[in-house]
XYZ file of C-alpha atoms in Angstrom:
587
model
C -27.734 -18.833 22.124
C -28.035 -16.739 18.877
C -26.097 -15.385 16.079
C -28.640 -12.778 15.232
C -28.481 -10.898 11.946
C -29.210 -7.759 13.828
C -29.561 -4.370 12.136
C -25.941 -2.952 11.377
C -24.979 0.477 12.517
C -25.970 3.245 9.985
C -23.409 4.726 7.801
C -21.977 7.938 9.151
C -24.308 11.070 8.994
C -27.420 9.013 8.821
C -28.015 8.757 12.664
C -31.195 9.233 14.697
C -33.432 12.400 14.795
C -32.580 15.163 17.229
C -35.608 14.173 19.593
C -34.265 10.569 19.571
C -30.617 11.676 20.276
C -32.116 13.708 23.333
C -33.750 10.342 24.683
C -30.715 8.182 24.190
C -28.476 11.015 25.869
C -30.870 11.307 28.853
C -30.836 7.632 29.405
C -27.175 7.351 29.434
C -26.947 10.083 31.757
C -29.227 8.416 34.261
C -27.227 5.455 33.901
C -24.083 7.574 34.872
C -25.787 8.402 37.993
C -26.800 4.812 38.363
C -23.313 3.545 38.338
C -22.628 5.092 41.857
C -25.814 3.439 43.329
C -24.816 0.226 42.098
C -21.082 0.415 43.459
C -22.458 1.564 46.988
C -24.956 -1.603 47.162
C -23.552 -4.327 49.379
C -23.626 -7.766 48.597
C -26.646 -8.397 50.706
C -28.516 -5.382 49.056
C -27.546 -6.600 45.648
C -29.162 -10.206 46.483
C -32.319 -8.374 47.861
C -32.521 -6.389 44.683
C -32.137 -9.669 42.523
C -34.895 -11.124 44.568
C -37.287 -8.207 43.673
C -36.453 -8.987 39.985
C -37.113 -12.660 40.444
C -40.597 -11.672 41.813
C -41.043 -9.363 38.768
C -40.212 -12.111 36.413
C -42.538 -14.368 37.975
C -45.281 -11.963 37.669
C -44.762 -11.589 33.957
C -43.639 -15.090 33.164
C -47.008 -16.210 31.419
C -47.241 -12.884 29.513
C -43.851 -13.165 28.409
C -44.102 -16.765 27.122
C -47.406 -15.769 25.318
C -45.900 -12.682 23.677
C -42.837 -14.504 22.453
C -44.763 -17.397 21.263
C -47.275 -15.046 19.228
C -44.495 -12.837 17.894
C -42.823 -16.199 16.289
C -46.292 -17.421 14.677
C -46.917 -19.964 17.479
C -50.566 -19.472 18.207
C -52.475 -20.807 21.421
C -52.478 -24.730 21.200
C -49.325 -24.959 19.013
C -47.156 -27.991 20.361
C -43.892 -25.916 20.309
C -45.056 -22.840 22.295
C -43.239 -24.589 25.290
C -39.820 -23.377 23.789
C -40.891 -19.783 24.602
C -41.434 -20.856 28.349
C -37.847 -22.645 28.576
C -36.139 -19.934 26.400
C -37.682 -16.995 28.374
C -38.902 -16.759 31.944
C -37.426 -20.460 32.875
C -34.051 -19.251 31.702
C -34.340 -16.095 33.529
C -35.486 -17.778 36.774
C -32.789 -20.399 37.189
C -30.100 -17.891 36.303
C -31.395 -15.421 39.112
C -31.422 -18.344 41.511
C -27.792 -19.462 40.754
C -26.517 -15.811 40.828
C -28.261 -15.456 44.468
C -26.264 -18.692 45.510
C -22.917 -17.137 44.288
C -23.766 -13.790 46.094
C -24.700 -15.640 49.201
C -21.400 -17.529 49.286
C -19.476 -14.344 48.700
C -21.520 -12.606 51.499
C -20.502 -15.115 53.993
C -17.105 -14.833 53.010
C -16.801 -18.088 51.226
C -16.051 -19.160 47.591
C -18.879 -19.999 44.998
C -16.881 -23.183 44.513
C -17.025 -24.275 48.092
C -18.844 -27.838 48.016
C -18.200 -28.250 44.391
C -15.937 -30.940 42.813
C -12.780 -29.588 41.360
C -10.528 -31.855 39.426
C -8.315 -32.220 36.222
C -9.616 -32.150 32.661
C -7.449 -33.596 29.836
C -4.351 -31.566 29.201
C -3.792 -30.718 32.818
C -6.759 -28.288 32.880
C -8.611 -27.550 36.020
C -12.289 -28.549 35.840
C -15.174 -27.383 37.990
C -18.234 -29.806 37.943
C -21.235 -27.308 37.731
C -24.393 -29.541 37.160
C -25.978 -30.821 39.149
C -25.678 -28.757 42.283
C -29.146 -28.507 43.809
C -30.723 -31.801 44.747
C -33.744 -30.945 42.361
C -31.281 -31.073 39.347
C -30.643 -34.649 40.058
C -34.302 -35.261 39.646
C -35.214 -32.765 36.634
C -32.017 -33.274 34.886
C -31.439 -36.906 35.577
C -28.380 -38.374 33.678
C -27.086 -34.836 32.711
C -23.869 -33.395 34.140
C -21.979 -30.136 33.438
C -18.424 -29.017 33.937
C -16.460 -25.892 33.079
C -12.865 -26.253 32.008
C -10.708 -23.392 32.755
C -7.749 -22.297 30.502
C -4.625 -24.331 30.724
C -2.407 -23.248 33.597
C -5.159 -22.173 36.022
C -4.714 -24.117 39.260
C -7.734 -25.331 41.573
C -6.575 -22.846 44.058
C -6.561 -19.762 41.758
C -9.876 -20.872 40.490
C -11.299 -20.776 43.847
C -9.733 -17.645 44.897
C -10.990 -15.703 41.728
C -14.450 -17.171 41.456
C -16.745 -13.970 41.907
C -15.007 -11.634 39.186
C -16.571 -8.140 39.903
C -18.503 -8.952 42.962
C -14.880 -9.331 44.703
C -13.740 -5.723 44.126
C -15.898 -3.972 46.527
C -17.570 -0.799 45.942
C -16.397 0.602 42.560
C -18.040 1.022 39.208
C -16.930 -0.024 35.789
C -19.132 2.462 34.039
C -21.938 1.918 31.474
C -22.293 -1.130 29.354
C -24.163 -1.373 26.191
C -25.976 -4.353 25.359
C -27.077 -4.735 21.939
C -29.807 -7.462 22.365
C -30.291 -10.590 20.500
C -33.379 -10.793 18.287
C -34.277 -14.599 18.208
C -34.199 -15.936 22.109
C -35.989 -13.755 24.344
C -33.941 -14.508 27.580
C -30.512 -13.453 26.052
C -30.999 -9.586 26.502
C -32.197 -10.204 30.042
C -29.365 -12.455 30.991
C -26.721 -10.175 29.275
C -27.867 -7.276 31.409
C -27.620 -9.359 34.524
C -24.019 -10.525 33.537
C -22.891 -6.960 32.921
C -23.998 -5.967 36.417
C -22.784 -9.096 38.201
C -19.483 -9.961 36.388
C -18.293 -6.358 35.608
C -19.983 -3.996 37.836
C -21.437 -2.156 34.912
C -24.968 -0.711 34.659
C -26.663 -1.499 31.535
C -28.112 0.237 28.491
C -30.153 -2.311 26.664
C -30.857 -1.699 23.014
C -33.586 -4.261 22.046
C -33.481 -5.810 18.623
C -36.391 -4.756 16.504
C -37.770 -8.299 16.379
C -38.070 -8.227 20.074
C -40.064 -4.857 20.276
C -43.403 -6.529 21.255
C -41.419 -7.873 24.550
C -40.433 -4.436 25.597
C -43.418 -4.012 28.082
C -42.426 -7.287 29.556
C -38.534 -6.617 29.805
C -39.658 -3.103 31.497
C -41.697 -4.939 34.058
C -39.226 -7.600 34.776
C -36.247 -5.193 34.972
C -38.301 -2.658 36.920
C -36.389 -3.151 40.196
C -33.345 -2.366 38.282
C -34.704 0.388 36.035
C -36.143 2.373 39.131
C -32.710 3.044 40.649
C -30.955 3.765 37.425
C -29.215 0.649 36.811
C -30.847 -0.462 33.508
C -32.225 1.500 30.843
C -34.164 -0.040 27.865
C -34.156 1.632 24.403
C -35.543 0.753 20.836
C -34.481 1.466 17.478
C -32.782 0.295 14.285
C -29.162 0.364 12.943
C -29.017 4.166 13.358
C -29.673 3.828 17.081
C -27.111 1.162 17.509
C -24.549 3.102 15.406
C -25.226 6.294 17.534
C -24.614 4.382 20.859
C -21.618 2.532 19.887
C -19.699 5.702 19.343
C -21.284 7.712 22.242
C -18.792 9.034 24.874
C -20.947 7.666 27.702
C -20.586 4.221 26.759
C -17.669 2.309 28.495
C -18.242 -1.181 26.949
C -20.258 -2.886 24.218
C -21.663 -6.304 24.183
C -23.463 -7.695 21.121
C -25.216 -11.046 20.352
C -25.526 -11.064 16.623
C -23.784 -11.622 13.375
C -20.008 -11.232 12.477
C -20.982 -8.739 9.807
C -22.840 -6.628 12.467
C -19.831 -6.985 14.726
C -17.381 -5.900 12.097
C -19.609 -3.055 11.150
C -19.410 -1.777 14.868
C -15.553 -2.191 15.092
C -14.459 -1.024 11.675
C -17.404 0.824 10.387
C -19.053 0.329 6.985
C -17.860 3.531 5.118
C -15.289 3.873 2.530
C -12.368 3.918 5.080
C -13.410 0.622 6.829
C -10.978 -1.591 5.036
C -8.212 0.830 5.571
C -8.927 1.034 9.470
C -9.097 -2.732 9.631
C -5.518 -3.089 7.665
C -4.055 -0.357 10.089
C -5.669 -2.040 12.995
C -7.213 1.260 14.022
C -10.722 0.472 14.963
C -13.666 2.702 14.827
C -14.825 1.345 18.199
C -12.994 3.258 20.957
C -14.067 0.827 23.870
C -13.712 -2.715 24.605
C -16.437 -5.263 23.143
C -17.541 -8.697 23.826
C -19.577 -10.596 21.643
C -21.508 -13.954 20.762
C -21.612 -14.524 17.154
C -22.566 -17.862 16.287
C -21.185 -20.172 13.776
C -21.759 -23.620 12.001
C -22.257 -26.263 14.551
C -21.263 -29.776 13.932
C -22.989 -32.938 15.228
C -20.564 -35.667 15.236
C -22.078 -39.306 15.188
C -19.606 -41.813 16.204
C -20.524 -45.115 14.702
C -21.730 -48.096 16.900
C -24.170 -50.809 17.111
C -27.516 -49.136 17.622
C -30.876 -50.530 18.118
C -33.804 -49.159 15.972
C -35.110 -47.228 19.081
C -31.536 -45.562 19.154
C -31.742 -44.598 15.654
C -35.092 -42.983 15.999
C -34.324 -41.165 19.291
C -31.228 -39.667 17.843
C -32.641 -38.773 14.626
C -35.259 -36.722 16.843
C -32.448 -35.346 18.853
C -30.600 -34.002 15.779
C -33.650 -32.566 14.357
C -34.437 -30.703 17.655
C -30.914 -29.273 17.246
C -31.660 -27.827 13.866
C -35.472 -26.974 14.233
C -35.825 -25.471 17.529
C -36.942 -22.060 17.300
C -37.338 -22.783 13.480
C -33.432 -23.080 13.121
C -33.038 -19.318 14.220
C -30.342 -20.184 16.794
C -26.549 -19.826 16.656
C -26.211 -23.477 17.954
C -28.713 -25.010 15.807
C -26.668 -28.005 14.701
C -26.145 -27.693 10.806
C -23.567 -30.322 9.751
C -23.987 -33.932 10.545
C -20.693 -35.893 10.381
C -21.090 -39.537 9.899
C -18.873 -42.360 9.041
C -19.203 -43.817 5.365
C -18.190 -47.080 6.768
C -20.785 -47.513 9.531
C -22.979 -50.405 8.529
C -25.949 -48.486 9.875
C -25.060 -45.097 8.164
C -27.988 -45.507 5.672
C -30.563 -46.573 8.220
C -29.415 -43.510 10.299
C -29.978 -41.130 7.416
C -33.304 -42.553 6.742
C -34.446 -42.165 10.290
C -33.107 -38.596 10.186
C -34.905 -37.742 7.033
C -38.208 -39.227 8.439
C -37.996 -37.424 11.490
C -37.196 -33.935 9.737
C -40.192 -34.318 7.595
C -42.490 -35.327 10.482
C -41.557 -32.645 12.855
C -44.444 -30.031 13.586
C -44.665 -27.382 10.873
C -44.127 -23.805 11.773
C -43.311 -20.500 10.495
C -39.861 -19.424 9.305
C -40.288 -16.237 10.953
C -36.824 -14.581 11.294
C -36.218 -11.706 8.884
C -34.309 -13.175 5.740
C -34.461 -16.702 6.931
C -36.662 -17.961 3.911
C -34.233 -16.222 1.559
C -31.433 -17.999 3.106
C -33.308 -21.430 2.683
C -33.540 -20.568 -1.230
C -29.931 -19.731 -1.312
C -29.103 -22.956 0.286
C -31.340 -24.807 -1.998
C -29.482 -23.355 -4.951
C -26.133 -24.470 -3.691
C -27.378 -27.796 -2.801
C -29.951 -28.868 -5.831
C -30.136 -32.447 -4.178
C -31.679 -31.078 -1.035
C -34.993 -32.446 0.054
C -37.701 -30.170 0.981
C -40.303 -30.685 3.684
C -42.261 -28.653 6.087
C -44.323 -27.170 3.178
C -40.796 -26.370 1.391
C -39.689 -24.278 4.278
C -36.888 -26.745 5.467
C -33.939 -28.671 3.599
C -32.068 -31.588 4.318
C -29.012 -32.294 2.242
C -27.232 -35.678 2.227
C -24.049 -34.788 0.415
C -22.565 -38.278 -0.229
C -19.297 -37.183 -1.348
C -20.462 -33.768 -3.006
C -18.798 -30.534 -2.479
C -20.062 -29.386 1.098
C -18.099 -26.100 1.294
C -21.122 -23.801 1.308
C -22.876 -25.761 3.953
C -19.793 -25.709 6.152
C -18.895 -22.120 5.749
C -22.461 -20.421 5.705
C -24.268 -20.122 9.069
C -27.766 -20.361 7.635
C -29.795 -19.425 10.702
C -32.686 -21.135 9.100
C -34.146 -24.640 8.764
C -31.272 -26.215 6.605
C -29.406 -29.426 7.797
C -26.739 -31.394 5.893
C -25.031 -34.710 6.143
C -21.172 -34.933 5.537
C -19.364 -38.444 5.130
C -16.128 -39.052 6.456
C -13.991 -42.332 6.517
C -13.118 -44.876 9.380
C -14.794 -46.091 12.515
C -13.899 -46.097 16.250
C -10.876 -43.506 17.182
C -9.966 -43.047 13.400
C -13.442 -41.611 12.626
C -13.530 -39.734 15.949
C -10.203 -37.952 15.306
C -11.033 -37.234 11.623
C -14.297 -35.626 12.572
C -12.654 -33.529 15.205
C -10.211 -32.235 12.797
C -12.895 -31.542 10.186
C -14.919 -29.620 12.672
C -12.103 -27.404 13.741
C -10.751 -26.746 10.417
C -13.375 -26.912 7.914
C -16.516 -25.507 9.775
C -16.720 -21.783 10.460
C -17.229 -20.765 14.186
C -16.013 -22.010 17.511
C -19.478 -21.669 19.476
C -20.692 -25.260 20.076
C -20.062 -28.970 18.895
C -22.256 -31.842 19.665
C -21.154 -35.514 19.808
C -23.241 -38.510 19.850
C -21.642 -41.782 21.162
C -22.982 -44.900 22.431
C -21.556 -46.025 25.792
C -20.015 -49.275 24.504
C -18.077 -47.360 21.982
C -17.107 -44.515 24.382
C -15.905 -47.102 26.965
C -13.722 -48.933 24.500
C -12.172 -45.670 23.337
C -11.366 -44.807 26.934
C -8.781 -41.829 27.308
C -8.798 -41.445 23.547
C -12.371 -40.108 23.573
C -11.556 -37.704 26.287
C -8.520 -36.592 24.356
C -10.687 -35.810 21.341
C -13.128 -33.748 23.243
C -10.307 -31.699 24.531
C -9.005 -31.266 21.047
C -12.290 -29.876 19.916
C -12.096 -26.110 19.691
C -15.344 -25.041 20.937
C -16.728 -22.949 23.586
C -19.522 -25.682 24.538
C -18.942 -29.274 23.848
C -22.381 -31.650 24.213
C -21.776 -35.256 24.482
C -25.150 -37.083 24.027
C -26.633 -33.782 24.695
C -27.381 -30.676 22.694
C -25.115 -27.520 23.327
C -28.447 -25.649 24.435
C -28.079 -27.453 27.510
C -25.062 -25.584 28.187
C -26.862 -22.464 27.401
C -29.607 -23.290 29.632
C -27.400 -24.062 32.421
C -26.931 -20.903 34.356
C -23.449 -22.329 36.039
C -22.127 -23.344 32.625
C -20.284 -20.605 30.507
C -21.684 -19.511 27.130
C -19.331 -18.008 24.447
C -16.728 -18.871 21.739
C -13.579 -20.854 22.448
C -11.009 -18.394 23.583
C -8.898 -16.522 21.083
C -11.091 -14.424 19.094
C -9.877 -10.757 18.379
C -11.099 -7.790 16.765
C -9.818 -8.586 13.147
C -10.726 -12.447 13.762
C -13.850 -13.194 15.819
C -15.680 -16.013 14.096
C -17.947 -16.838 17.053
C -17.251 -13.713 19.322
C -14.981 -12.646 22.496
C -15.702 -13.761 25.904
C -18.416 -15.493 27.753
C -21.753 -14.750 29.472
C -24.129 -16.603 31.981
C -21.354 -18.089 34.053
C -23.272 -17.890 37.276
C -20.453 -18.954 39.547
C -18.529 -15.786 38.077
C -15.501 -17.994 36.988
C -12.408 -16.387 35.613
C -10.306 -17.583 32.731
C -12.811 -19.930 31.393
C -11.898 -22.083 28.295
C -15.211 -24.237 27.724
C -18.007 -25.962 29.139
C -18.921 -29.586 28.566
C -22.269 -31.183 29.098
C -22.981 -34.737 29.124
C -26.328 -36.408 28.707
C -27.708 -40.192 28.540
C -27.605 -42.020 25.365
C -30.905 -43.438 25.934
C -33.944 -41.946 27.546
C -36.290 -43.773 30.215
C -37.153 -46.641 30.108
C -34.452 -48.144 27.914
C -31.804 -46.231 29.980
C -32.431 -48.234 32.883
C -32.510 -51.733 31.079
C -29.843 -54.259 32.182
C -28.122 -54.200 28.731
C -27.833 -50.500 28.884
C -26.527 -50.317 32.615
C -23.988 -53.055 31.674
C -22.825 -51.026 28.740
C -21.774 -48.215 31.182
C -24.423 -45.869 30.137
C -25.664 -42.849 32.089
C -28.888 -43.930 33.879
C -31.674 -41.395 33.660
C -35.132 -41.607 34.999
C -36.352 -39.094 32.312
C -38.125 -39.877 29.141
C -37.921 -37.877 25.936
C -36.941 -34.405 26.989
C -39.655 -31.658 26.861
C -37.435 -29.522 24.287
C -37.688 -32.227 21.771
C -39.480 -30.621 18.877
C -41.240 -34.194 18.616
C -42.272 -34.204 22.297
C -46.078 -34.607 22.451
C -46.495 -33.002 25.900
C -43.438 -30.612 25.543
C -45.567 -27.419 25.693
C -47.338 -28.382 28.893
C -44.378 -29.825 30.602
C -42.099 -26.655 29.796
C -44.580 -24.464 31.390
C -45.080 -26.709 34.267
C -41.358 -26.755 35.024
C -41.126 -23.033 34.637
C -44.126 -22.595 37.116
C -42.365 -25.178 39.457
C -38.987 -23.348 39.335
C -40.913 -20.173 40.214
C -43.004 -21.355 43.292
C -41.405 -24.792 44.263
C -44.883 -26.532 44.483
C -44.337 -30.038 44.835
C -47.674 -30.976 43.618
C -47.262 -28.969 40.408
C -43.909 -30.724 39.964
C -45.630 -34.171 40.423
C -48.161 -33.274 37.849
C -45.716 -32.049 35.405
C -43.714 -35.370 35.676
C -46.771 -37.206 34.938
C -47.131 -35.161 31.672
C -43.518 -35.702 30.766
C -43.973 -39.341 30.701
C -46.678 -38.937 28.263
C -44.187 -37.716 25.618
């Protein structure tokens, strides 16, 4: 979920000190031994090992959320501390449970897809419906669904046969994977380590981003069941450590969550010969690499006839897409595409400006982020400041938006761009604009009222298929795809070493699906109770019994509800869930 401007590999000749090299070499040697341990474990033994990891995560969950919150300037009592429950231990627990289901299916000789609906998506693609799966999801995520679309040409039979990836290959090892951890969202390093083990049979060396150093003791305890038998090692350090590890002969694969510039430094180097290597297609990196590199995420607002409540709700929805984690997310929506011909265009922008200014104040904590805010202000002098001057909103109104559309700010900067038309004309223009003008292919958001979506019919689904993004969220935020472990997370296929605007490959993917193209998540246009009104249901809306989601930055009870949901996922206590749902309705 993050395009982290992580420390770049150090220039040649400036590597770590000798004692640091010895520590890193020893960690890799221990992992080389661990490869044989992992290869010899049966599916049942792997399940039991992950069960011990789950218990370890449960034991450190409160500390995990507290340390992550405090490191980001969210002191006790801050209304946004719930973000660190959801983006940390919650994400870890639901992923472990989903992987357990997959391993259990494989252990009994079944496919992870048995019992799931598999049908066709537009363009003849095979589609796997991956949310909801468990009955509890139908309550906690009422109105939300998730799908994984496979690459064109993949049949349903092939999808069923190949689901399981590395867990289908029997006792073998794929070596040691280096995970260069994200610096912004605390569950990412944890989840990337799990994916190395389960998708590829690679044990993992996790290098923690320096912004996450305070969490290292938490990670060590959460991953202790994997550290003990030599399946995981955790190291710290800056660019000099990363540079040493990416060229280490004991590393068989590199995975990075970070920025394009860091990715390119790893692949081609930063020395005087880097450009020549790139021109000759002779990478400095000698092993395969996968990456999640972020981008500029669009929010396509399809014009319709909205109530005042709809305007306010989706203004808060978009503000959440931008300001969650203070904008330090790779999928923080950055460019709002609206119709200049929409009669409610000005009312919508006014609601957006009001919600943006009213969102809780918080620290712009990521290194260099405030500098990027100031750079954006220089490029867009008409931008309106709010949040003690730390956040910007720019209504372009026809002005040049090139900088907004080609610079991932990774900071609280949001822009509105006008396009012509209504209905299918606008939707097709917005899809083309997002594909062709915005950098990156990681995630796209679409907001559309059910009346308009129904009227567009197949044209709407065709437009969604035309979006070249790894996750598409309809009346939801793409973070729903990130947080749903059975969805996949990564760039749209096609990234290469020479051109990987949002990365290469996917992660999460707890069903271990092969040849993935994208994930699609869909949510309700209106929250409870308006989602259950007669008019909304007659409009073919998605009925939902949920009020404003707890991840909204404007949720009054979001912190308590996020903590309660995490604790319920850990222990399944129905009394706890009842109390948490009562709090949710106070949002």
